[in-house]
Short mmCIF file of C-alpha atoms in Angstrom, two decimals:
data_model
loop_
_atom_site.label_atom_id
_atom_site.label_comp_id
_atom_site.label_asym_id
_atom_site.label_seq_id
_atom_site.Cartn_x
_atom_site.Cartn_y
_atom_site.Cartn_z
CA LEU A 1 -5.76 10.04 14.19
CA GLY A 2 -4.99 8.68 17.55
CA ASP A 3 -2.89 8.10 20.59
CA PHE A 4 -1.64 4.73 19.37
CA ASN A 5 1.09 4.47 22.03
CA ALA A 6 3.18 2.95 19.26
CA THR A 7 5.99 4.50 17.26
CA THR A 8 6.37 4.49 13.49
CA GLU A 9 8.69 1.51 14.00
CA ASN A 10 5.90 -0.59 15.55
CA PRO A 11 4.83 -3.46 13.21
CA ALA A 12 1.12 -2.50 13.35
CA VAL A 13 1.81 1.19 12.58
CA LYS A 14 4.28 0.20 9.85
CA GLN A 15 1.60 -1.97 8.28
CA LEU A 16 -0.82 0.98 8.23
CA LEU A 17 1.82 3.26 6.70
CA GLU A 18 2.93 0.72 4.10
CA SER A 19 -0.63 -0.25 3.09
CA GLY A 20 -0.95 2.63 0.62
CA LEU A 21 -4.31 3.55 2.16
CA PHE A 22 -3.01 6.44 4.24
CA THR A 23 -0.63 9.38 4.05
CA ASP A 24 1.56 10.15 7.04
CA HIS A 25 2.44 13.83 6.74
CA GLY A 26 4.83 13.71 9.72
CA LYS A 27 8.14 13.26 7.93
CA LYS A 28 10.10 15.10 10.64
CA GLN A 29 9.77 12.99 13.77
CA MET A 30 9.30 14.62 17.17
CA ARG A 31 8.48 12.79 20.39
CA THR A 32 4.88 13.30 21.36
CA PHE A 33 5.11 11.59 24.75
CA ASN A 34 6.79 14.09 27.05
CA GLY A 35 6.61 12.61 30.55
CA TRP A 36 5.15 15.92 31.80
CA SER A 37 7.99 18.04 30.40
CA ALA A 38 7.43 21.06 28.16
CA ASP A 39 10.52 20.30 26.06
CA LEU A 40 10.18 19.22 22.42
CA LEU A 41 12.66 16.46 21.63
CA PRO A 42 13.56 14.62 18.43
CA GLY A 43 12.38 11.04 18.43
CA LEU A 44 9.61 8.73 17.33
CA ARG A 45 5.97 9.82 17.64
CA ILE A 46 3.40 7.68 19.46
CA ASP A 47 0.50 9.98 18.49
CA HIS A 48 -0.40 10.02 14.80
CA ILE A 49 -2.57 11.77 12.25
CA LEU A 50 -3.01 9.78 9.06
CA THR A 51 -5.19 10.95 6.18
CA SER A 52 -6.66 9.39 3.10
CA ALA A 53 -3.94 8.62 0.57
CA SER A 54 -5.57 11.17 -1.76
CA LEU A 55 -4.48 14.05 0.53
CA LYS A 56 -0.84 14.70 -0.30
CA MET A 57 -0.21 18.30 0.75
CA GLY A 58 -0.01 18.46 4.50
CA LYS A 59 2.41 18.88 7.36
CA VAL A 60 2.29 17.43 10.87
CA SER A 61 3.85 19.45 13.66
CA VAL A 62 4.23 18.79 17.38
CA HIS A 63 3.78 21.67 19.82
CA SER A 64 4.78 22.11 23.43
CA ASN A 65 1.74 22.14 25.69
CA GLY A 66 3.17 24.59 28.18
CA ASN A 67 5.41 24.77 31.19
CA PRO A 68 4.45 23.01 33.35
CA ALA A 69 3.06 20.59 30.81
CA ALA A 70 -0.73 20.26 30.84
CA SER A 71 -0.58 16.66 29.61
CA ASP A 72 1.94 13.86 29.24
CA HIS A 73 1.50 14.10 25.44
CA HIS A 74 2.28 17.09 23.24
CA PRO A 75 -0.45 18.26 20.84
CA VAL A 76 -0.09 17.07 17.25
CA LEU A 77 -1.37 19.43 14.55
CA LEU A 78 -2.02 18.70 10.86
CA THR A 79 -1.96 21.66 8.49
CA LEU A 80 -3.41 20.93 5.05
CA THR A 81 -2.67 23.05 1.98
CA ARG A 82 -4.27 23.10 -1.42
#
């Protein structure tokens, strides 16, 4: 996981995602950089949680960090299911 400051369109992130070594559970894209705004907006993430490719059942969600925003990045949460 990390604050890569790179979207899923970035060549380095794309290489990670296409390597087959990791699962990206964040199919629905939401912007994680918020510029100190509480609003959640559609867009490309720059903060990522990738798991081992063996973990298939999970969901990434992005949450508002309050108004006023406590950080310039929204929290990213991974929920795993069995």
